[in-house]
């Protein structure tokens, strides 16, 4: 079976049966070559129903988790998106397929460099990348229509609330170090209205407005 067939199988067996409905999300995940976002040794498992190690103690998220978070963002192609936690860059690429511009921040320089090379090889021109503490956001580029955090946080970092546009949506795993729950928050007249979604397990969001190395 080739990678295109494995992608179609991933969509039909992992995403649709679990309730992913947004056709744009399903199509994007059928297009983006996930196997190019993992090291060659892990390529055989790239479309398996699980997260995979990507080095530096970090992971590429399970396909279903990428699909859920992306669907919750309600993207129509016009949005300016902020992503915290590039990891492999796979989620970033899915976002870039579905929005106008993606601004993305990674704290681990080696992962950011690898992801940057992948974005260049795949000719993504709407991805803007920087390294640093994503809990501070990207104030020079704010406000953002959508914000996605792909690491587990003890709470929503306050700079990210400030940088979310009015009417904008944020998706973030919130909870303890060992498990979290996906939260979707919409800004309405300056206040966040929360919805609570699936339980999940993410690596920790480390930074000034999140977990600290000694937590
Ligand atoms: N969505 C990614 C993918 O598709 O490969 C996986 C992201 S991985 C689960 C979480 C990432 O968040 C890690 O690469 C980690 O280094 C990063 N991270 C953690 N805290 C961060 C912070 N304060 N700022 C930026 N990145 C952070």
PDB file of C-alpha atoms and ligand atoms in Angstrom:
ATOM      1  CA  UNK A   1       0.000   0.000   0.000  1.00  0.00           C
ATOM      2  CA  UNK A   2       1.397   3.441  -0.833  1.00  0.00           C
ATOM      3  CA  UNK A   3       1.278   6.538   1.399  1.00  0.00           C
ATOM      4  CA  UNK A   4      -1.722   8.001  -0.470  1.00  0.00           C
ATOM      5  CA  UNK A   5      -3.727   4.836   0.261  1.00  0.00           C
ATOM      6  CA  UNK A   6      -2.579   4.866   3.903  1.00  0.00           C
ATOM      7  CA  UNK A   7      -3.809   8.465   4.213  1.00  0.00           C
ATOM      8  CA  UNK A   8      -7.209   7.567   2.753  1.00  0.00           C
ATOM      9  CA  UNK A   9      -7.398   4.650   5.194  1.00  0.00           C
ATOM     10  CA  UNK A  10      -6.431   6.917   8.108  1.00  0.00           C
ATOM     11  CA  UNK A  11      -9.318   9.248   7.216  1.00  0.00           C
ATOM     12  CA  UNK A  12     -11.884   6.487   6.680  1.00  0.00           C
ATOM     13  CA  UNK A  13     -10.978   4.353   9.731  1.00  0.00           C
ATOM     14  CA  UNK A  14      -9.676   6.823  12.349  1.00  0.00           C
ATOM     15  CA  UNK A  15     -11.336  10.178  11.657  1.00  0.00           C
ATOM     16  CA  UNK A  16     -14.799   9.707  10.092  1.00  0.00           C
ATOM     17  CA  UNK A  17     -15.966   6.902  12.468  1.00  0.00           C
ATOM     18  CA  UNK A  18     -14.985   9.068  15.473  1.00  0.00           C
ATOM     19  CA  UNK A  19     -17.133  11.940  14.292  1.00  0.00           C
ATOM     20  CA  UNK A  20     -14.878  14.277  12.309  1.00  0.00           C
ATOM     21  CA  UNK A  21     -17.288  15.874   9.819  1.00  0.00           C
ATOM     22  CA  UNK A  22     -15.620  19.004   8.390  1.00  0.00           C
ATOM     23  CA  UNK A  23     -14.930  18.066   4.772  1.00  0.00           C
ATOM     24  CA  UNK A  24     -12.143  20.631   4.478  1.00  0.00           C
ATOM     25  CA  UNK A  25     -10.344  19.081   7.471  1.00  0.00           C
ATOM     26  CA  UNK A  26     -10.782  15.533   6.136  1.00  0.00           C
ATOM     27  CA  UNK A  27      -9.530  16.584   2.681  1.00  0.00           C
ATOM     28  CA  UNK A  28      -6.518  18.429   4.121  1.00  0.00           C
ATOM     29  CA  UNK A  29      -5.523  15.402   6.185  1.00  0.00           C
ATOM     30  CA  UNK A  30      -5.863  13.229   3.118  1.00  0.00           C
ATOM     31  CA  UNK A  31      -3.474  15.623   1.303  1.00  0.00           C
ATOM     32  CA  UNK A  32      -0.713  16.411   3.830  1.00  0.00           C
ATOM     33  CA  UNK A  33       2.127  13.818   3.655  1.00  0.00           C
ATOM     34  CA  UNK A  34       2.366  12.964   7.378  1.00  0.00           C
ATOM     35  CA  UNK A  35       5.186  10.459   6.699  1.00  0.00           C
ATOM     36  CA  UNK A  36       7.461  13.382   5.763  1.00  0.00           C
ATOM     37  CA  UNK A  37       7.038  14.849   9.278  1.00  0.00           C
ATOM     38  CA  UNK A  38       8.626  11.885  11.089  1.00  0.00           C
ATOM     39  CA  UNK A  39      12.154  10.476  10.899  1.00  0.00           C
ATOM     40  CA  UNK A  40      12.675   7.735   8.329  1.00  0.00           C
ATOM     41  CA  UNK A  41      12.843   5.061  11.073  1.00  0.00           C
ATOM     42  CA  UNK A  42       9.269   5.900  12.165  1.00  0.00           C
ATOM     43  CA  UNK A  43       7.858   6.271   8.642  1.00  0.00           C
ATOM     44  CA  UNK A  44       6.163   2.843   8.629  1.00  0.00           C
ATOM     45  CA  UNK A  45       4.013   3.997  11.565  1.00  0.00           C
ATOM     46  CA  UNK A  46       3.318   7.521  10.307  1.00  0.00           C
ATOM     47  CA  UNK A  47      -0.380   6.829   9.601  1.00  0.00           C
ATOM     48  CA  UNK A  48      -0.970   4.634  12.668  1.00  0.00           C
ATOM     49  CA  UNK A  49      -3.592   5.607  15.247  1.00  0.00           C
ATOM     50  CA  UNK A  50      -1.137   7.005  17.819  1.00  0.00           C
ATOM     51  CA  UNK A  51       1.311   9.779  18.633  1.00  0.00           C
ATOM     52  CA  UNK A  52       4.947   9.077  17.684  1.00  0.00           C
ATOM     53  CA  UNK A  53       8.259  10.260  19.150  1.00  0.00           C
ATOM     54  CA  UNK A  54      10.008  13.033  17.178  1.00  0.00           C
ATOM     55  CA  UNK A  55      13.097  13.486  19.380  1.00  0.00           C
ATOM     56  CA  UNK A  56      13.860  15.874  22.274  1.00  0.00           C
ATOM     57  CA  UNK A  57      11.231  13.999  24.346  1.00  0.00           C
ATOM     58  CA  UNK A  58       8.436  15.428  22.140  1.00  0.00           C
ATOM     59  CA  UNK A  59       5.742  13.813  19.971  1.00  0.00           C
ATOM     60  CA  UNK A  60       3.807  14.273  16.751  1.00  0.00           C
ATOM     61  CA  UNK A  61       0.163  14.139  17.849  1.00  0.00           C
ATOM     62  CA  UNK A  62      -2.175  11.264  16.964  1.00  0.00           C
ATOM     63  CA  UNK A  63      -3.992  11.972  13.645  1.00  0.00           C
ATOM     64  CA  UNK A  64      -7.385  12.032  15.406  1.00  0.00           C
ATOM     65  CA  UNK A  65      -6.183  14.680  17.897  1.00  0.00           C
ATOM     66  CA  UNK A  66      -4.913  16.869  15.028  1.00  0.00           C
ATOM     67  CA  UNK A  67      -8.294  16.479  13.301  1.00  0.00           C
ATOM     68  CA  UNK A  68     -10.358  17.304  16.418  1.00  0.00           C
ATOM     69  CA  UNK A  69      -8.339  20.397  17.280  1.00  0.00           C
ATOM     70  CA  UNK A  70      -8.428  21.620  13.683  1.00  0.00           C
ATOM     71  CA  UNK A  71     -12.180  21.038  13.336  1.00  0.00           C
ATOM     72  CA  UNK A  72     -12.829  22.917  16.588  1.00  0.00           C
ATOM     73  CA  UNK A  73     -11.027  25.949  15.122  1.00  0.00           C
ATOM     74  CA  UNK A  74     -13.778  26.344  12.452  1.00  0.00           C
ATOM     75  CA  UNK A  75     -11.401  27.493   9.718  1.00  0.00           C
ATOM     76  CA  UNK A  76     -12.740  28.826   6.417  1.00  0.00           C
ATOM     77  CA  UNK A  77      -9.506  29.917   4.762  1.00  0.00           C
ATOM     78  CA  UNK A  78      -9.446  33.615   5.706  1.00  0.00           C
ATOM     79  CA  UNK A  79      -7.954  33.402   9.199  1.00  0.00           C
ATOM     80  CA  UNK A  80      -4.733  34.569  10.759  1.00  0.00           C
ATOM     81  CA  UNK A  81      -3.764  31.690  13.082  1.00  0.00           C
ATOM     82  CA  UNK A  82      -1.279  31.527  15.960  1.00  0.00           C
ATOM     83  CA  UNK A  83       0.043  28.068  16.866  1.00  0.00           C
ATOM     84  CA  UNK A  84       2.123  27.343  19.973  1.00  0.00           C
ATOM     85  CA  UNK A  85       4.250  24.168  19.732  1.00  0.00           C
ATOM     86  CA  UNK A  86       5.438  23.273  16.220  1.00  0.00           C
ATOM     87  CA  UNK A  87       6.802  19.839  17.124  1.00  0.00           C
ATOM     88  CA  UNK A  88       7.184  18.043  13.800  1.00  0.00           C
ATOM     89  CA  UNK A  89       5.282  20.755  11.916  1.00  0.00           C
ATOM     90  CA  UNK A  90       2.505  18.366  10.826  1.00  0.00           C
ATOM     91  CA  UNK A  91      -0.334  20.224  12.580  1.00  0.00           C
ATOM     92  CA  UNK A  92       1.117  23.493  11.247  1.00  0.00           C
ATOM     93  CA  UNK A  93       0.933  22.162   7.674  1.00  0.00           C
ATOM     94  CA  UNK A  94      -2.702  21.092   8.141  1.00  0.00           C
ATOM     95  CA  UNK A  95      -3.503  24.602   9.457  1.00  0.00           C
ATOM     96  CA  UNK A  96      -1.649  26.194   6.528  1.00  0.00           C
ATOM     97  CA  UNK A  97      -3.867  24.238   4.094  1.00  0.00           C
ATOM     98  CA  UNK A  98      -7.017  25.599   5.759  1.00  0.00           C
ATOM     99  CA  UNK A  99      -6.268  29.227   6.750  1.00  0.00           C
ATOM    100  CA  UNK A 100      -4.688  32.375   5.310  1.00  0.00           C
ATOM    101  CA  UNK A 101      -1.569  32.635   7.458  1.00  0.00           C
ATOM    102  CA  UNK A 102      -0.083  30.588  10.289  1.00  0.00           C
ATOM    103  CA  UNK A 103       2.280  32.161  12.821  1.00  0.00           C
ATOM    104  CA  UNK A 104       3.910  29.382  14.822  1.00  0.00           C
ATOM    105  CA  UNK A 105       6.294  29.280  17.792  1.00  0.00           C
ATOM    106  CA  UNK A 106       8.484  26.424  19.102  1.00  0.00           C
ATOM    107  CA  UNK A 107      10.734  26.545  22.174  1.00  0.00           C
ATOM    108  CA  UNK A 108      13.126  23.774  21.012  1.00  0.00           C
ATOM    109  CA  UNK A 109      15.412  25.173  18.312  1.00  0.00           C
ATOM    110  CA  UNK A 110      16.340  21.808  16.710  1.00  0.00           C
ATOM    111  CA  UNK A 111      12.658  20.905  16.181  1.00  0.00           C
ATOM    112  CA  UNK A 112      11.905  24.336  14.725  1.00  0.00           C
ATOM    113  CA  UNK A 113      14.807  23.983  12.292  1.00  0.00           C
ATOM    114  CA  UNK A 114      13.689  20.559  11.105  1.00  0.00           C
ATOM    115  CA  UNK A 115      10.112  21.784  10.672  1.00  0.00           C
ATOM    116  CA  UNK A 116      11.288  24.869   8.754  1.00  0.00           C
ATOM    117  CA  UNK A 117      13.121  22.654   6.255  1.00  0.00           C
ATOM    118  CA  UNK A 118       9.975  20.523   5.812  1.00  0.00           C
ATOM    119  CA  UNK A 119       7.838  23.629   5.146  1.00  0.00           C
ATOM    120  CA  UNK A 120      10.376  24.782   2.526  1.00  0.00           C
ATOM    121  CA  UNK A 121      10.532  21.345   0.869  1.00  0.00           C
ATOM    122  CA  UNK A 122       6.717  21.271   0.677  1.00  0.00           C
ATOM    123  CA  UNK A 123       6.566  24.920  -0.568  1.00  0.00           C
ATOM    124  CA  UNK A 124       4.370  26.314   2.214  1.00  0.00           C
ATOM    125  CA  UNK A 125       4.561  30.098   1.855  1.00  0.00           C
ATOM    126  CA  UNK A 126       1.969  31.079   4.471  1.00  0.00           C
ATOM    127  CA  UNK A 127       3.827  29.680   7.499  1.00  0.00           C
ATOM    128  CA  UNK A 128       5.779  32.177   9.643  1.00  0.00           C
ATOM    129  CA  UNK A 129       7.962  30.549  12.266  1.00  0.00           C
ATOM    130  CA  UNK A 130       9.946  31.692  15.272  1.00  0.00           C
ATOM    131  CA  UNK A 131      11.620  30.072  18.259  1.00  0.00           C
ATOM    132  CA  UNK A 132      11.002  31.104  21.862  1.00  0.00           C
ATOM    133  CA  UNK A 133       8.426  30.936  24.639  1.00  0.00           C
ATOM    134  CA  UNK A 134       5.051  30.693  22.949  1.00  0.00           C
ATOM    135  CA  UNK A 135       3.170  31.471  26.174  1.00  0.00           C
ATOM    136  CA  UNK A 136       4.118  35.097  25.492  1.00  0.00           C
ATOM    137  CA  UNK A 137       2.383  34.899  22.097  1.00  0.00           C
ATOM    138  CA  UNK A 138       3.507  37.018  19.147  1.00  0.00           C
ATOM    139  CA  UNK A 139       2.406  40.547  20.148  1.00  0.00           C
ATOM    140  CA  UNK A 140       3.761  42.258  17.001  1.00  0.00           C
ATOM    141  CA  UNK A 141       1.395  40.160  14.866  1.00  0.00           C
ATOM    142  CA  UNK A 142      -1.681  40.213  17.134  1.00  0.00           C
ATOM    143  CA  UNK A 143      -4.654  40.065  17.051  1.00  0.00           C
ATOM    144  CA  UNK A 144      -5.188  36.488  15.833  1.00  0.00           C
ATOM    145  CA  UNK A 145      -8.507  35.061  14.626  1.00  0.00           C
ATOM    146  CA  UNK A 146      -7.567  31.631  15.912  1.00  0.00           C
ATOM    147  CA  UNK A 147      -5.044  30.368  18.492  1.00  0.00           C
ATOM    148  CA  UNK A 148      -4.100  26.702  18.957  1.00  0.00           C
ATOM    149  CA  UNK A 149      -1.823  25.393  21.689  1.00  0.00           C
ATOM    150  CA  UNK A 150      -0.516  21.865  21.057  1.00  0.00           C
ATOM    151  CA  UNK A 151       0.961  21.210  24.512  1.00  0.00           C
ATOM    152  CA  UNK A 152      -0.815  20.720  27.853  1.00  0.00           C
ATOM    153  CA  UNK A 153      -1.279  23.858  29.965  1.00  0.00           C
ATOM    154  CA  UNK A 154      -2.263  24.376  33.617  1.00  0.00           C
ATOM    155  CA  UNK A 155      -4.493  27.240  32.410  1.00  0.00           C
ATOM    156  CA  UNK A 156      -4.843  29.572  29.428  1.00  0.00           C
ATOM    157  CA  UNK A 157      -1.767  31.859  29.281  1.00  0.00           C
ATOM    158  CA  UNK A 158      -3.011  35.439  29.781  1.00  0.00           C
ATOM    159  CA  UNK A 159      -0.984  36.971  26.893  1.00  0.00           C
ATOM    160  CA  UNK A 160      -2.796  34.601  24.518  1.00  0.00           C
ATOM    161  CA  UNK A 161      -6.196  35.801  25.778  1.00  0.00           C
ATOM    162  CA  UNK A 162      -5.126  39.375  25.061  1.00  0.00           C
ATOM    163  CA  UNK A 163      -3.884  38.442  21.580  1.00  0.00           C
ATOM    164  CA  UNK A 164      -7.102  36.664  20.538  1.00  0.00           C
ATOM    165  CA  UNK A 165      -9.316  38.820  18.306  1.00  0.00           C
ATOM    166  CA  UNK A 166     -12.900  39.642  19.303  1.00  0.00           C
ATOM    167  CA  UNK A 167     -15.048  36.713  18.082  1.00  0.00           C
ATOM    168  CA  UNK A 168     -11.887  34.611  17.787  1.00  0.00           C
ATOM    169  CA  UNK A 169     -11.528  30.990  18.884  1.00  0.00           C
ATOM    170  CA  UNK A 170      -8.773  29.326  20.917  1.00  0.00           C
ATOM    171  CA  UNK A 171      -8.249  25.561  21.328  1.00  0.00           C
ATOM    172  CA  UNK A 172      -6.010  24.375  24.157  1.00  0.00           C
ATOM    173  CA  UNK A 173      -5.527  21.238  26.299  1.00  0.00           C
ATOM    174  CA  UNK A 174      -5.942  22.350  29.939  1.00  0.00           C
ATOM    175  CA  UNK A 175      -5.338  20.226  33.036  1.00  0.00           C
ATOM    176  CA  UNK A 176      -2.580  18.537  35.004  1.00  0.00           C
ATOM    177  CA  UNK A 177       0.798  17.259  33.872  1.00  0.00           C
ATOM    178  CA  UNK A 178      -0.464  13.715  33.203  1.00  0.00           C
ATOM    179  CA  UNK A 179      -3.801  14.406  31.490  1.00  0.00           C
ATOM    180  CA  UNK A 180      -5.860  17.288  30.204  1.00  0.00           C
ATOM    181  CA  UNK A 181      -9.155  18.138  28.535  1.00  0.00           C
ATOM    182  CA  UNK A 182      -9.480  19.999  25.253  1.00  0.00           C
ATOM    183  CA  UNK A 183     -10.993  23.404  25.773  1.00  0.00           C
ATOM    184  CA  UNK A 184     -12.485  25.605  23.046  1.00  0.00           C
ATOM    185  CA  UNK A 185     -12.824  29.235  24.076  1.00  0.00           C
ATOM    186  CA  UNK A 186     -14.496  31.995  22.066  1.00  0.00           C
ATOM    187  CA  UNK A 187     -13.920  35.687  22.814  1.00  0.00           C
ATOM    188  CA  UNK A 188     -17.212  37.489  23.247  1.00  0.00           C
ATOM    189  CA  UNK A 189     -17.105  41.200  24.215  1.00  0.00           C
ATOM    190  CA  UNK A 190     -13.703  40.676  25.784  1.00  0.00           C
ATOM    191  CA  UNK A 191     -14.691  37.586  27.798  1.00  0.00           C
ATOM    192  CA  UNK A 192     -13.972  33.936  27.013  1.00  0.00           C
ATOM    193  CA  UNK A 193     -16.917  31.541  26.691  1.00  0.00           C
ATOM    194  CA  UNK A 194     -15.655  27.985  27.222  1.00  0.00           C
ATOM    195  CA  UNK A 195     -16.714  24.619  25.819  1.00  0.00           C
ATOM    196  CA  UNK A 196     -15.180  21.391  27.120  1.00  0.00           C
ATOM    197  CA  UNK A 197     -14.277  18.558  24.765  1.00  0.00           C
ATOM    198  CA  UNK A 198     -12.326  15.289  24.704  1.00  0.00           C
ATOM    199  CA  UNK A 199      -9.870  14.156  27.422  1.00  0.00           C
ATOM    200  CA  UNK A 200      -6.307  14.062  26.088  1.00  0.00           C
ATOM    201  CA  UNK A 201      -2.641  13.600  27.014  1.00  0.00           C
ATOM    202  CA  UNK A 202      -0.120  16.154  25.749  1.00  0.00           C
ATOM    203  CA  UNK A 203       3.498  16.913  26.603  1.00  0.00           C
ATOM    204  CA  UNK A 204       3.656  19.952  28.928  1.00  0.00           C
ATOM    205  CA  UNK A 205       3.541  23.542  27.781  1.00  0.00           C
ATOM    206  CA  UNK A 206       6.696  24.941  29.400  1.00  0.00           C
ATOM    207  CA  UNK A 207       7.057  28.685  29.763  1.00  0.00           C
ATOM    208  CA  UNK A 208       6.548  31.859  31.747  1.00  0.00           C
ATOM    209  CA  UNK A 209       2.718  31.536  31.719  1.00  0.00           C
ATOM    210  CA  UNK A 210       2.554  27.714  31.953  1.00  0.00           C
ATOM    211  CA  UNK A 211       4.509  24.899  33.610  1.00  0.00           C
ATOM    212  CA  UNK A 212       8.051  25.506  34.790  1.00  0.00           C
ATOM    213  CA  UNK A 213      10.938  23.027  34.498  1.00  0.00           C
ATOM    214  CA  UNK A 214      10.872  22.380  38.265  1.00  0.00           C
ATOM    215  CA  UNK A 215       7.052  21.753  38.480  1.00  0.00           C
TER     216      UNK A 215
HETATM  217  N1  LIG B   1       1.332  19.444  16.829  1.00  0.00           N
HETATM  218  C1  LIG B   1       2.680  18.980  16.785  1.00  0.00           C
HETATM  219  C2  LIG B   1       2.904  18.053  15.623  1.00  0.00           C
HETATM  220  O1  LIG B   1       1.975  17.918  14.781  1.00  0.00           O
HETATM  221  O2  LIG B   1       3.978  17.479  15.508  1.00  0.00           O
HETATM  222  C3  LIG B   1       3.058  18.321  18.058  1.00  0.00           C
HETATM  223  C4  LIG B   1       3.334  19.272  19.138  1.00  0.00           C
HETATM  224  S1  LIG B   1       4.109  18.539  20.540  1.00  0.00           S
HETATM  225  C5  LIG B   1       2.843  17.551  21.190  1.00  0.00           C
HETATM  226  C6  LIG B   1       4.209  19.954  21.614  1.00  0.00           C
HETATM  227  C7  LIG B   1       5.284  20.927  21.253  1.00  0.00           C
HETATM  228  O3  LIG B   1       5.114  22.092  22.069  1.00  0.00           O
HETATM  229  C8  LIG B   1       6.686  20.414  21.499  1.00  0.00           C
HETATM  230  O4  LIG B   1       7.450  20.494  20.332  1.00  0.00           O
HETATM  231  C9  LIG B   1       7.214  21.361  22.588  1.00  0.00           C
HETATM  232  O5  LIG B   1       8.595  21.609  22.492  1.00  0.00           O
HETATM  233  C10 LIG B   1       6.391  22.597  22.332  1.00  0.00           C
HETATM  234  N2  LIG B   1       6.308  23.560  23.440  1.00  0.00           N
HETATM  235  C11 LIG B   1       6.143  23.316  24.764  1.00  0.00           C
HETATM  236  N3  LIG B   1       6.106  24.474  25.442  1.00  0.00           N
HETATM  237  C12 LIG B   1       6.264  25.480  24.534  1.00  0.00           C
HETATM  238  C13 LIG B   1       6.318  26.907  24.610  1.00  0.00           C
HETATM  239  N4  LIG B   1       6.204  27.585  25.763  1.00  0.00           N
HETATM  240  N5  LIG B   1       6.490  27.606  23.470  1.00  0.00           N
HETATM  241  C14 LIG B   1       6.611  26.973  22.286  1.00  0.00           C
HETATM  242  N6  LIG B   1       6.580  25.635  22.146  1.00  0.00           N
HETATM  243  C15 LIG B   1       6.401  24.891  23.257  1.00  0.00           C
END
